[in-house]
Amino acid sequence: MTGHEPDQAMQIQGYLDRARVEYALTRAALAEALRHQPSGLLEHLVAHTDEMGVDHAMKALRDDPASFRLTASDTLPFAQLSLLLPKLAELNWEIGSLTGERENLAGRLTIADGRIFNVDGREATVDLASGTLRFFDQTSEPLNLETVEPRAVDKLPSKRRRRDRDR
């Protein structure tokens, strides 16, 4: 401990506050760009981008719109999306990193310690005992979490590639 932790934590919180405002403005602009699209597209797109990355999300929108519950007649504002989606992803990463720095300074290293983390630009905690997730900006009941065990993956026998020299 250096004694500078409160100053550092306040500085980090200032960066977080600014990043959250910019995130909210960018997300609102993205919502506006998608206002004529099917309900739930924004949330699906944000989650897909967070999980798979901007490039994959943009490619999936172009190549497989049905995976986002879009039809061939749905036209997307790709020019706006190509500007807003990377910015939103970068801000989400920045907020997550800053939140992690602040939590490390506070000594909250695990969920069991009450660690706060970022979900779509919002702060949340997990209560392992009750199996719930609570957003700090949410006044309603927390979300119930469900433990999902990983599926066993059947390994397919690999085929040996025939090479010219094997012929």
PDB file of C-alpha atoms in Angstrom:
ATOM      1  CA  MET A   1       0.000   0.000   0.000  1.00  0.00           C
ATOM      2  CA  THR A   2       1.379   3.340  -1.024  1.00  0.00           C
ATOM      3  CA  GLY A   3      -1.184   5.654   0.536  1.00  0.00           C
ATOM      4  CA  HIS A   4      -2.145   6.909  -2.917  1.00  0.00           C
ATOM      5  CA  GLU A   5      -4.967   4.379  -3.325  1.00  0.00           C
ATOM      6  CA  PRO A   6      -7.842   6.825  -2.546  1.00  0.00           C
ATOM      7  CA  ASP A   7      -6.495   9.343  -5.083  1.00  0.00           C
ATOM      8  CA  GLN A   8      -5.970   6.623  -7.644  1.00  0.00           C
ATOM      9  CA  ALA A   9      -9.446   5.181  -7.009  1.00  0.00           C
ATOM     10  CA  MET A  10     -11.010   8.641  -7.430  1.00  0.00           C
ATOM     11  CA  GLN A  11      -9.114   9.161 -10.680  1.00  0.00           C
ATOM     12  CA  ILE A  12     -10.226   5.762 -11.981  1.00  0.00           C
ATOM     13  CA  GLN A  13     -13.822   6.527 -10.971  1.00  0.00           C
ATOM     14  CA  GLY A  14     -13.656   9.799 -12.898  1.00  0.00           C
ATOM     15  CA  TYR A  15     -12.483   7.945 -16.010  1.00  0.00           C
ATOM     16  CA  LEU A  16     -15.246   5.374 -15.481  1.00  0.00           C
ATOM     17  CA  ASP A  17     -17.932   8.036 -15.157  1.00  0.00           C
ATOM     18  CA  ARG A  18     -16.827   9.709 -18.399  1.00  0.00           C
ATOM     19  CA  ALA A  19     -16.595   6.389 -20.247  1.00  0.00           C
ATOM     20  CA  ARG A  20     -20.082   5.386 -19.057  1.00  0.00           C
ATOM     21  CA  VAL A  21     -21.574   8.658 -20.330  1.00  0.00           C
ATOM     22  CA  GLU A  22     -19.893   8.148 -23.703  1.00  0.00           C
ATOM     23  CA  TYR A  23     -21.035   4.508 -23.746  1.00  0.00           C
ATOM     24  CA  ALA A  24     -24.644   5.529 -23.047  1.00  0.00           C
ATOM     25  CA  LEU A  25     -24.540   8.164 -25.803  1.00  0.00           C
ATOM     26  CA  THR A  26     -23.017   5.704 -28.296  1.00  0.00           C
ATOM     27  CA  ARG A  27     -25.530   2.991 -27.366  1.00  0.00           C
ATOM     28  CA  ALA A  28     -28.373   5.508 -27.791  1.00  0.00           C
ATOM     29  CA  ALA A  29     -27.028   6.448 -31.236  1.00  0.00           C
ATOM     30  CA  LEU A  30     -26.866   2.752 -32.127  1.00  0.00           C
ATOM     31  CA  ALA A  31     -30.449   2.290 -30.908  1.00  0.00           C
ATOM     32  CA  GLU A  32     -31.523   5.218 -33.065  1.00  0.00           C
ATOM     33  CA  ALA A  33     -29.752   3.741 -36.103  1.00  0.00           C
ATOM     34  CA  LEU A  34     -31.615   0.457 -35.524  1.00  0.00           C
ATOM     35  CA  ARG A  35     -34.993   1.972 -34.595  1.00  0.00           C
ATOM     36  CA  HIS A  36     -36.731   0.501 -37.646  1.00  0.00           C
ATOM     37  CA  GLN A  37     -35.357  -2.983 -37.050  1.00  0.00           C
ATOM     38  CA  PRO A  38     -36.994  -5.895 -35.208  1.00  0.00           C
ATOM     39  CA  SER A  39     -37.282  -5.661 -31.438  1.00  0.00           C
ATOM     40  CA  GLY A  40     -34.316  -7.112 -29.570  1.00  0.00           C
ATOM     41  CA  LEU A  41     -31.796  -6.612 -32.380  1.00  0.00           C
ATOM     42  CA  LEU A  42     -29.772  -4.052 -30.433  1.00  0.00           C
ATOM     43  CA  GLU A  43     -29.392  -6.305 -27.388  1.00  0.00           C
ATOM     44  CA  HIS A  44     -28.579  -9.321 -29.555  1.00  0.00           C
ATOM     45  CA  LEU A  45     -26.004  -7.339 -31.533  1.00  0.00           C
ATOM     46  CA  VAL A  46     -24.353  -5.893 -28.410  1.00  0.00           C
ATOM     47  CA  ALA A  47     -24.149  -9.336 -26.769  1.00  0.00           C
ATOM     48  CA  HIS A  48     -22.830 -10.961 -29.964  1.00  0.00           C
ATOM     49  CA  THR A  49     -20.214  -8.236 -30.349  1.00  0.00           C
ATOM     50  CA  ASP A  50     -19.120  -8.589 -26.731  1.00  0.00           C
ATOM     51  CA  GLU A  51     -18.782 -12.342 -27.122  1.00  0.00           C
ATOM     52  CA  MET A  52     -17.371 -12.656 -30.646  1.00  0.00           C
ATOM     53  CA  GLY A  53     -15.943  -9.240 -31.561  1.00  0.00           C
ATOM     54  CA  VAL A  54     -16.906  -6.438 -33.917  1.00  0.00           C
ATOM     55  CA  ASP A  55     -15.599  -8.014 -37.131  1.00  0.00           C
ATOM     56  CA  HIS A  56     -17.454 -11.253 -36.509  1.00  0.00           C
ATOM     57  CA  ALA A  57     -20.680  -9.417 -35.640  1.00  0.00           C
ATOM     58  CA  MET A  58     -20.528  -7.274 -38.774  1.00  0.00           C
ATOM     59  CA  LYS A  59     -19.745 -10.301 -40.941  1.00  0.00           C
ATOM     60  CA  ALA A  60     -22.605 -12.271 -39.364  1.00  0.00           C
ATOM     61  CA  LEU A  61     -25.012  -9.391 -40.003  1.00  0.00           C
ATOM     62  CA  ARG A  62     -24.019  -9.373 -43.673  1.00  0.00           C
ATOM     63  CA  ASP A  63     -23.666 -13.101 -44.296  1.00  0.00           C
ATOM     64  CA  ASP A  64     -26.249 -14.601 -41.945  1.00  0.00           C
ATOM     65  CA  PRO A  65     -28.892 -12.008 -41.012  1.00  0.00           C
ATOM     66  CA  ALA A  66     -31.269 -14.812 -39.992  1.00  0.00           C
ATOM     67  CA  SER A  67     -29.023 -15.484 -36.974  1.00  0.00           C
ATOM     68  CA  PHE A  68     -30.176 -12.055 -35.741  1.00  0.00           C
ATOM     69  CA  ARG A  69     -33.814 -12.815 -36.616  1.00  0.00           C
ATOM     70  CA  LEU A  70     -33.628 -10.549 -39.667  1.00  0.00           C
ATOM     71  CA  THR A  71     -35.207 -11.256 -43.027  1.00  0.00           C
ATOM     72  CA  ALA A  72     -33.893 -10.566 -46.500  1.00  0.00           C
ATOM     73  CA  SER A  73     -36.149  -7.509 -46.683  1.00  0.00           C
ATOM     74  CA  ASP A  74     -34.565  -5.917 -43.590  1.00  0.00           C
ATOM     75  CA  THR A  75     -32.059  -3.281 -44.640  1.00  0.00           C
ATOM     76  CA  LEU A  76     -29.404  -2.298 -42.148  1.00  0.00           C
ATOM     77  CA  PRO A  77     -27.511   0.997 -41.892  1.00  0.00           C
ATOM     78  CA  PHE A  78     -24.081  -0.629 -42.298  1.00  0.00           C
ATOM     79  CA  ALA A  79     -22.275   2.719 -42.601  1.00  0.00           C
ATOM     80  CA  GLN A  80     -23.559   3.797 -39.184  1.00  0.00           C
ATOM     81  CA  LEU A  81     -23.023   0.360 -37.665  1.00  0.00           C
ATOM     82  CA  SER A  82     -19.414   0.268 -38.858  1.00  0.00           C
ATOM     83  CA  LEU A  83     -18.773   3.506 -36.943  1.00  0.00           C
ATOM     84  CA  LEU A  84     -20.844   2.937 -33.813  1.00  0.00           C
ATOM     85  CA  LEU A  85     -20.305  -0.755 -33.075  1.00  0.00           C
ATOM     86  CA  PRO A  86     -16.481  -0.573 -32.801  1.00  0.00           C
ATOM     87  CA  LYS A  87     -16.776   2.525 -30.602  1.00  0.00           C
ATOM     88  CA  LEU A  88     -19.285   0.786 -28.328  1.00  0.00           C
ATOM     89  CA  ALA A  89     -17.085  -2.323 -28.079  1.00  0.00           C
ATOM     90  CA  GLU A  90     -14.015  -0.220 -27.251  1.00  0.00           C
ATOM     91  CA  LEU A  91     -15.901   1.707 -24.567  1.00  0.00           C
ATOM     92  CA  ASN A  92     -17.261  -1.526 -23.084  1.00  0.00           C
ATOM     93  CA  TRP A  93     -13.712  -2.917 -22.916  1.00  0.00           C
ATOM     94  CA  GLU A  94     -12.450   0.323 -21.346  1.00  0.00           C
ATOM     95  CA  ILE A  95     -15.215   0.310 -18.729  1.00  0.00           C
ATOM     96  CA  GLY A  96     -14.499  -3.337 -17.912  1.00  0.00           C
ATOM     97  CA  SER A  97     -10.770  -2.668 -17.547  1.00  0.00           C
ATOM     98  CA  LEU A  98     -11.280   0.409 -15.387  1.00  0.00           C
ATOM     99  CA  THR A  99     -13.797  -1.427 -13.226  1.00  0.00           C
ATOM    100  CA  GLY A 100     -11.269  -4.231 -12.761  1.00  0.00           C
ATOM    101  CA  GLU A 101      -8.536  -1.761 -11.764  1.00  0.00           C
ATOM    102  CA  ARG A 102     -10.823  -0.107  -9.234  1.00  0.00           C
ATOM    103  CA  GLU A 103     -11.905  -3.462  -7.790  1.00  0.00           C
ATOM    104  CA  ASN A 104      -8.283  -4.618  -7.498  1.00  0.00           C
ATOM    105  CA  LEU A 105      -7.443  -1.429  -5.589  1.00  0.00           C
ATOM    106  CA  ALA A 106     -10.380  -2.058  -3.269  1.00  0.00           C
ATOM    107  CA  GLY A 107      -9.178  -5.620  -2.635  1.00  0.00           C
ATOM    108  CA  ARG A 108     -12.284  -7.216  -4.139  1.00  0.00           C
ATOM    109  CA  LEU A 109     -10.533  -9.892  -6.167  1.00  0.00           C
ATOM    110  CA  THR A 110     -13.280 -12.505  -6.589  1.00  0.00           C
ATOM    111  CA  ILE A 111     -17.054 -12.690  -6.809  1.00  0.00           C
ATOM    112  CA  ALA A 112     -17.030 -14.086  -3.275  1.00  0.00           C
ATOM    113  CA  ASP A 113     -15.326 -10.830  -2.158  1.00  0.00           C
ATOM    114  CA  GLY A 114     -18.221  -8.839  -3.638  1.00  0.00           C
ATOM    115  CA  ARG A 115     -16.329  -7.915  -6.799  1.00  0.00           C
ATOM    116  CA  ILE A 116     -18.194  -5.549  -9.093  1.00  0.00           C
ATOM    117  CA  PHE A 117     -17.971  -6.097 -12.828  1.00  0.00           C
ATOM    118  CA  ASN A 118     -19.245  -4.591 -16.053  1.00  0.00           C
ATOM    119  CA  VAL A 119     -22.141  -5.942 -18.128  1.00  0.00           C
ATOM    120  CA  ASP A 120     -23.105  -3.851 -21.161  1.00  0.00           C
ATOM    121  CA  GLY A 121     -21.740  -0.686 -19.564  1.00  0.00           C
ATOM    122  CA  ARG A 122     -23.505  -1.307 -16.253  1.00  0.00           C
ATOM    123  CA  GLU A 123     -22.087  -2.302 -12.871  1.00  0.00           C
ATOM    124  CA  ALA A 124     -23.283  -5.577 -11.410  1.00  0.00           C
ATOM    125  CA  THR A 125     -22.529  -8.062  -8.660  1.00  0.00           C
ATOM    126  CA  VAL A 126     -23.215 -11.753  -8.331  1.00  0.00           C
ATOM    127  CA  ASP A 127     -24.534 -13.284  -5.124  1.00  0.00           C
ATOM    128  CA  LEU A 128     -23.344 -16.878  -5.254  1.00  0.00           C
ATOM    129  CA  ALA A 129     -25.447 -17.968  -2.282  1.00  0.00           C
ATOM    130  CA  SER A 130     -28.733 -16.873  -3.860  1.00  0.00           C
ATOM    131  CA  GLY A 131     -27.634 -17.410  -7.463  1.00  0.00           C
ATOM    132  CA  THR A 132     -28.568 -13.886  -8.519  1.00  0.00           C
ATOM    133  CA  LEU A 133     -27.085 -11.012 -10.471  1.00  0.00           C
ATOM    134  CA  ARG A 134     -27.954  -7.471  -9.490  1.00  0.00           C
ATOM    135  CA  PHE A 135     -27.323  -4.327 -11.490  1.00  0.00           C
ATOM    136  CA  PHE A 136     -26.616  -1.289  -9.321  1.00  0.00           C
ATOM    137  CA  ASP A 137     -28.894   0.890 -11.443  1.00  0.00           C
ATOM    138  CA  GLN A 138     -31.760  -1.602 -11.099  1.00  0.00           C
ATOM    139  CA  THR A 139     -34.364  -1.240  -8.394  1.00  0.00           C
ATOM    140  CA  SER A 140     -36.361  -4.342  -9.322  1.00  0.00           C
ATOM    141  CA  GLU A 141     -35.637  -7.888  -8.269  1.00  0.00           C
ATOM    142  CA  PRO A 142     -32.229  -9.289  -9.240  1.00  0.00           C
ATOM    143  CA  LEU A 143     -31.853 -11.661 -12.159  1.00  0.00           C
ATOM    144  CA  ASN A 144     -31.748 -15.358 -11.308  1.00  0.00           C
ATOM    145  CA  LEU A 145     -28.701 -17.165 -12.633  1.00  0.00           C
ATOM    146  CA  GLU A 146     -28.752 -20.704 -13.871  1.00  0.00           C
ATOM    147  CA  THR A 147     -25.690 -22.924 -13.756  1.00  0.00           C
ATOM    148  CA  VAL A 148     -25.162 -24.596 -17.104  1.00  0.00           C
ATOM    149  CA  GLU A 149     -22.776 -27.478 -17.335  1.00  0.00           C
ATOM    150  CA  PRO A 150     -20.638 -27.633 -20.482  1.00  0.00           C
ATOM    151  CA  ARG A 151     -21.773 -30.150 -23.065  1.00  0.00           C
ATOM    152  CA  ALA A 152     -19.574 -33.049 -23.953  1.00  0.00           C
ATOM    153  CA  VAL A 153     -18.370 -32.635 -27.481  1.00  0.00           C
ATOM    154  CA  ASP A 154     -18.284 -35.730 -29.625  1.00  0.00           C
ATOM    155  CA  LYS A 155     -14.985 -35.868 -31.381  1.00  0.00           C
ATOM    156  CA  LEU A 156     -15.388 -36.751 -34.991  1.00  0.00           C
ATOM    157  CA  PRO A 157     -12.734 -38.992 -36.455  1.00  0.00           C
ATOM    158  CA  SER A 158     -10.384 -36.825 -38.410  1.00  0.00           C
ATOM    159  CA  LYS A 159      -9.846 -37.679 -42.026  1.00  0.00           C
ATOM    160  CA  ARG A 160      -6.336 -37.967 -43.239  1.00  0.00           C
ATOM    161  CA  ARG A 161      -5.756 -35.593 -46.070  1.00  0.00           C
ATOM    162  CA  ARG A 162      -4.503 -37.304 -49.153  1.00  0.00           C
ATOM    163  CA  ARG A 163      -1.342 -35.800 -50.441  1.00  0.00           C
ATOM    164  CA  ASP A 164       0.106 -36.057 -53.855  1.00  0.00           C
ATOM    165  CA  ARG A 165       2.987 -38.109 -52.528  1.00  0.00           C
ATOM    166  CA  ASP A 166       0.584 -40.679 -50.981  1.00  0.00           C
ATOM    167  CA  ARG A 167      -0.938 -41.549 -54.342  1.00  0.00           C
TER     168      ARG A 167
END
